Short mmCIF file of C-alpha atoms in Angstrom, two decimals:
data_model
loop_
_atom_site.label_atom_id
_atom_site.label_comp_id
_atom_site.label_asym_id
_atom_site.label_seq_id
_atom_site.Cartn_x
_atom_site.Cartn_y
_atom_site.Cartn_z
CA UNK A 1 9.14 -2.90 15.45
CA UNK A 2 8.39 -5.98 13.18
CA UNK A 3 9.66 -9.75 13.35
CA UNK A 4 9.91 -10.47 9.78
CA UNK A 5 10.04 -14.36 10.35
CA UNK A 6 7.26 -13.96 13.23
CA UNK A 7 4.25 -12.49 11.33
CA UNK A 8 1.66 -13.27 14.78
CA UNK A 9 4.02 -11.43 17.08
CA UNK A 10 3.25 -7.76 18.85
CA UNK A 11 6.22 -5.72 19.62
CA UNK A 12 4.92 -2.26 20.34
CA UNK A 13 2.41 -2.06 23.99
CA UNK A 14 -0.47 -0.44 22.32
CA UNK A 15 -0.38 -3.27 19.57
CA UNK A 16 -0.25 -5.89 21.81
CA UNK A 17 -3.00 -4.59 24.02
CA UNK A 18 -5.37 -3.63 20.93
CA UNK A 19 -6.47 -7.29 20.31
CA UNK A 20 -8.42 -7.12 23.22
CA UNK A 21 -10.90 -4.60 21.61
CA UNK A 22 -12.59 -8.01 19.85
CA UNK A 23 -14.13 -8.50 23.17
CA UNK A 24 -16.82 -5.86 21.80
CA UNK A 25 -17.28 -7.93 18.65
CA UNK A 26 -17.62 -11.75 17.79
CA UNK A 27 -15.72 -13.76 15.07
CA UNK A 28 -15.02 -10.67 12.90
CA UNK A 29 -14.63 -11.76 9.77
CA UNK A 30 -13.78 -8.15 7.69
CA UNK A 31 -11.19 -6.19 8.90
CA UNK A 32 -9.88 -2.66 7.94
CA UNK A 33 -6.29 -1.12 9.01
CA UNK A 34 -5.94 2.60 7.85
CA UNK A 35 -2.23 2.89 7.93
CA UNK A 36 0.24 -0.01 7.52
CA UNK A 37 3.61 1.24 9.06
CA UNK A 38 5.96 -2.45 9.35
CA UNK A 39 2.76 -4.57 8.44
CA UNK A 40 2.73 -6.04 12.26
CA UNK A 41 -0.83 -5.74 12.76
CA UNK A 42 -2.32 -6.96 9.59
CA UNK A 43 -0.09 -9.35 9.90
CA UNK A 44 -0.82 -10.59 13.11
CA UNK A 45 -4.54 -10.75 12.34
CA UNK A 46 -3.96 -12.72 8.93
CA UNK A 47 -2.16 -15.33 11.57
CA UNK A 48 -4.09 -15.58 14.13
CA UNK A 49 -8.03 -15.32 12.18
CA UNK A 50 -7.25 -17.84 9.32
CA UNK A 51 -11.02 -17.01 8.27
CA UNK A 52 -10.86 -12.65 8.47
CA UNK A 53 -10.05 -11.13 5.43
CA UNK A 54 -7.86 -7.76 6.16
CA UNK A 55 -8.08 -4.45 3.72
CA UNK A 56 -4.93 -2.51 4.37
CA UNK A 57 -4.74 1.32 3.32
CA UNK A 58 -1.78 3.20 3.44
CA UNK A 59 -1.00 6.82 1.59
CA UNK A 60 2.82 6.44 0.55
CA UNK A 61 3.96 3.91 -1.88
CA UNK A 62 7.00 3.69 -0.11
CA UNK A 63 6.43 2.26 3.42
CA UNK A 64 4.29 -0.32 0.95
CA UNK A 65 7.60 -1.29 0.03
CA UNK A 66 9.76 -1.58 2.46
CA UNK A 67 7.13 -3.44 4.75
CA UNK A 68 6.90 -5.74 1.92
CA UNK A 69 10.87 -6.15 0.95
CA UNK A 70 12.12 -6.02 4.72
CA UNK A 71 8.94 -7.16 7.36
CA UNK A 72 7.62 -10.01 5.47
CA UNK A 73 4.37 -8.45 4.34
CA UNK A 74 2.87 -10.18 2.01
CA UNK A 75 -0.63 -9.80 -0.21
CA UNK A 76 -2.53 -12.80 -0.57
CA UNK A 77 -6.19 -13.40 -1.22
CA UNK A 78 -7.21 -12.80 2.24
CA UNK A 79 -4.79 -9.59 2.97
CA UNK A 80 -4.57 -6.25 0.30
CA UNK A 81 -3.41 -3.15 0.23
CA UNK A 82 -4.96 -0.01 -1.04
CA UNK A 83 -2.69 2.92 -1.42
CA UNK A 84 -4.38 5.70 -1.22
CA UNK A 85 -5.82 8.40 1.07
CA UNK A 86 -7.93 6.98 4.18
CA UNK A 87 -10.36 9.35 4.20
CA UNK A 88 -10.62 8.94 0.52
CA UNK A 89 -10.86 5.38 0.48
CA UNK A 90 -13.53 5.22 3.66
CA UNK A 91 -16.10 7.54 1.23
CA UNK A 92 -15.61 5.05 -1.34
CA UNK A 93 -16.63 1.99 0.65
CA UNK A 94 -20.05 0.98 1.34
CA UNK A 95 -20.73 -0.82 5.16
CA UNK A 96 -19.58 -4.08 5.75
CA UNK A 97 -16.51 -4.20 8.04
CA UNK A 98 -16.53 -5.53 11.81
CA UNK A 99 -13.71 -3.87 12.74
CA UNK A 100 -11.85 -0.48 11.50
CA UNK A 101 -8.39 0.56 12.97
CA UNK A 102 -7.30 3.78 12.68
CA UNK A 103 -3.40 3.52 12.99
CA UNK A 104 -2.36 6.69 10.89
CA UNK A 105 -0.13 9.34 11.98
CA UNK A 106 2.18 11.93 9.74
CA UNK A 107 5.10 12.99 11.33
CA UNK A 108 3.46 14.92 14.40
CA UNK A 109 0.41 13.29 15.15
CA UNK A 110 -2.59 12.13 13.38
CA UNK A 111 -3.78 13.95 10.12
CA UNK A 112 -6.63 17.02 10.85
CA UNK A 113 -8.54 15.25 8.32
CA UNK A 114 -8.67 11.78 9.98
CA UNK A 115 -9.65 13.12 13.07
CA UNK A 116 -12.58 15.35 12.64
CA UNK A 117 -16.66 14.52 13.47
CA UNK A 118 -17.09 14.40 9.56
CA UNK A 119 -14.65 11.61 9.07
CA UNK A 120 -15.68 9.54 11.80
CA UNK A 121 -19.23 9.58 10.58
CA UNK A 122 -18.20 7.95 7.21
CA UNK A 123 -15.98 5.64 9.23
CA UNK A 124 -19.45 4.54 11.22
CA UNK A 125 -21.21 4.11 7.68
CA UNK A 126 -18.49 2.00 7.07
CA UNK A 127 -19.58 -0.03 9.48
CA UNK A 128 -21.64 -3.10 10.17
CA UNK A 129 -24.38 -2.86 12.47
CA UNK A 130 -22.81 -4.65 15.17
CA UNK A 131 -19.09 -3.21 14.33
CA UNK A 132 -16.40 -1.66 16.17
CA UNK A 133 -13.42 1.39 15.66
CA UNK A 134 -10.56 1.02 17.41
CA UNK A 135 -8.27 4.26 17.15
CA UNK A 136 -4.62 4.59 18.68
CA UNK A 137 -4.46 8.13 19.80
CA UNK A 138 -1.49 9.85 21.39
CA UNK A 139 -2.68 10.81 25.65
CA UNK A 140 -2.37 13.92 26.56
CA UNK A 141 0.77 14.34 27.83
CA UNK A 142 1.71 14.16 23.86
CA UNK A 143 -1.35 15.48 22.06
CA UNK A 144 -2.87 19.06 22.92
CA UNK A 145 -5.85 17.50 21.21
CA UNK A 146 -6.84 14.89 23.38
CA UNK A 147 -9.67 16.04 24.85
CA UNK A 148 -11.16 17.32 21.79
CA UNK A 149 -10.65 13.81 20.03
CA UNK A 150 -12.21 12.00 22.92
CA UNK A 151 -15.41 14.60 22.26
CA UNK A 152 -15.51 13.72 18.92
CA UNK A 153 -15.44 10.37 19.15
CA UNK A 154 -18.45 10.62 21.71
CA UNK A 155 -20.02 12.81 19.28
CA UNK A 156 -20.15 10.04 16.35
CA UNK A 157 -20.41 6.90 17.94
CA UNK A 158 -23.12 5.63 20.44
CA UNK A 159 -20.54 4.44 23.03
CA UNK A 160 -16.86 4.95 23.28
CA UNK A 161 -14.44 2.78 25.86
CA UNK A 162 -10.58 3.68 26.78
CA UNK A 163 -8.25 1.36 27.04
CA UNK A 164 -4.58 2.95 28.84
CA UNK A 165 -1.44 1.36 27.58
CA UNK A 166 1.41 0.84 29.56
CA UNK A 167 3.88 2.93 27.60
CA UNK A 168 4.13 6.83 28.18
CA UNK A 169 1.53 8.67 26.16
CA UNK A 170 -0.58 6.20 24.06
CA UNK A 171 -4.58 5.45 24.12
CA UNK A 172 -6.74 3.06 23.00
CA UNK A 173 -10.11 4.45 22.09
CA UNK A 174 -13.30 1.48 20.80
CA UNK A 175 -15.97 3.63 19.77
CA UNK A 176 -19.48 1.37 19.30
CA UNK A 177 -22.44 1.82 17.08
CA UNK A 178 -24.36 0.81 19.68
CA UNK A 179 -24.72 0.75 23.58
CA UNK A 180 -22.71 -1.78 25.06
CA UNK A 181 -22.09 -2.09 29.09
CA UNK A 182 -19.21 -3.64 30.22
CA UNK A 183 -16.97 -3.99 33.31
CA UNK A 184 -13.24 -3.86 33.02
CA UNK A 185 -13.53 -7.52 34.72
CA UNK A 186 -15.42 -8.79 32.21
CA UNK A 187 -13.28 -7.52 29.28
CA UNK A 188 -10.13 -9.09 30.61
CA UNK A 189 -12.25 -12.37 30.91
CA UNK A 190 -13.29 -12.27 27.47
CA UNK A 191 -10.02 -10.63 25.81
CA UNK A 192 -8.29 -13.87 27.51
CA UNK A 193 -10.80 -16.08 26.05
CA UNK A 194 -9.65 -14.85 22.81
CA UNK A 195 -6.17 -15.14 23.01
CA UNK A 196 -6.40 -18.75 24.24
CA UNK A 197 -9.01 -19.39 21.65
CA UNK A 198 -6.50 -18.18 19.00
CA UNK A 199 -3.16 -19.27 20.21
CA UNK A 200 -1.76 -16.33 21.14
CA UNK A 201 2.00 -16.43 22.36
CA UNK A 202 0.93 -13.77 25.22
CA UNK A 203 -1.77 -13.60 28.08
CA UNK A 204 -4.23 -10.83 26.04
CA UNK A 205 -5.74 -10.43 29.25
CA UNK A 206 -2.96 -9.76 31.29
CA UNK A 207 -2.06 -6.68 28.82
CA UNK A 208 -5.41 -4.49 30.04
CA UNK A 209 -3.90 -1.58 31.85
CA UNK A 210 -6.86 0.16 32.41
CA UNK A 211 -10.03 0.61 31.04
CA UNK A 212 -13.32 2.69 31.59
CA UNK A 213 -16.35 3.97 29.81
CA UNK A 214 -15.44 7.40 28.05
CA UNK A 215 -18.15 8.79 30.21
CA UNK A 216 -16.16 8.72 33.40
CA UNK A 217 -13.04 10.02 31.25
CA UNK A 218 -11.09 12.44 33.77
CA UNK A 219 -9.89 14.73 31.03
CA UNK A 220 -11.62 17.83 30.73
CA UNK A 221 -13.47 17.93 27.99
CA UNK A 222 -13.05 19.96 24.33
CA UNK A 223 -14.48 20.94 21.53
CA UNK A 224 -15.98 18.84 18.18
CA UNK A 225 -13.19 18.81 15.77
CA UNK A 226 -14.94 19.79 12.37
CA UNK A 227 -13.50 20.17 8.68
#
């Protein structure tokens, strides 16, 4: 759901909670969306971080398109699109980006190839040294995979948080290069830092749900997805 006249607001719960994974990262100035849908998110961030500079890709030409002719997305200096393949555009990248966002799904849940310990490792080369994934995943009630994304992820990345969204069957998963501790206290302190900091129309805070280290993740865990 897009407001074409309203490019910094969140309709969806899992986009409105996901700004508060920049509480693992400070003044990121290089994002990456892999998938584009409406345009809300990169749109949001081109609002709200006047100095971040957002790479969009997106496979179909189409939802290019109508994102552009109907949900006021627009490329500018600061904001392209790449259509193209994710994976394929990830291997052809060299590091550099504080923050990736995988937001890709086909019409039953997110692509094999997208999702395996392969991928993810180029996604982490993509990187910066002090950068951060954040990955909408379908919960289990939804996704038979669940558990066997969640062990990937902990398989490629040093640390790996979840954030719950308060909608039926949606995740939020930040995956870190890099060992970070953190209470749930503390990132509701610093996610409403950041929404005050940047004029947000909503309390960013207020959105965390829940939230816990991967490590004390209740779902039994599953295999490494591989290609």
């Amino acid at each position: 759901m897009v407001k074409a006249t309203d490019p910094g607001h969140l309709e969806l719960a899992y986009a409105r909670v996901l700004p508060a994974a920049l509480a693992f990262v400070q003044n990121p100035l290089r994002v990456l969306i892999v998938g584009l849908g409406g345009g809300s998110l990169p749109r949001f961030f081109h609002r709200h971080f006047p100095e971040t500079t957002i790479d969009v890709v997106e496979l179909d030409q189409d939802v290019v398109d109508v994102a552009k002719a109907y949900c006021g997305f627009v490329e500018d200096p600061r904001m392209r699109v790449y259509v193209e393949d994710g994976r394929d555009f990830i291997d052809s990248v060299c590091a550099g980006y504080d923050v990736i966002i995988l937001d890709c799904f086909d019409a039953e849940s997110i692509p094999r190839h997208l999702a395996t310990l392969e991928f993810l490792n180029r996604v982490r080369g993509a990187l910066n040294s002090c950068g951060i994934v954040v990955a909408n995943i379908w919960g289990r009630s939804s996704n038979p995979l669940y558990g066997h994304m969640l062990t990937t992820y902990r398989a490629a990345f040093d640390d790996v948080y979840v954030f719950d969204v308060p909608q039926p069957g949606s995740k939020l998963f930040v995956a870190l290069p890099f060992k970070q501790t953190v209470s749930r206290d503390e990132v509701v302190k610093r996610a409403g830092e950041i929404g005050r900091r940047h004029h947000l129309n909503y309390d960013l805070g207020a959105e965390i749900f829940g939230f816990r280290n991967a490590e004390i993740e209740t779902i039994r865990a599953g295999a490494v997805l591989k290609d």
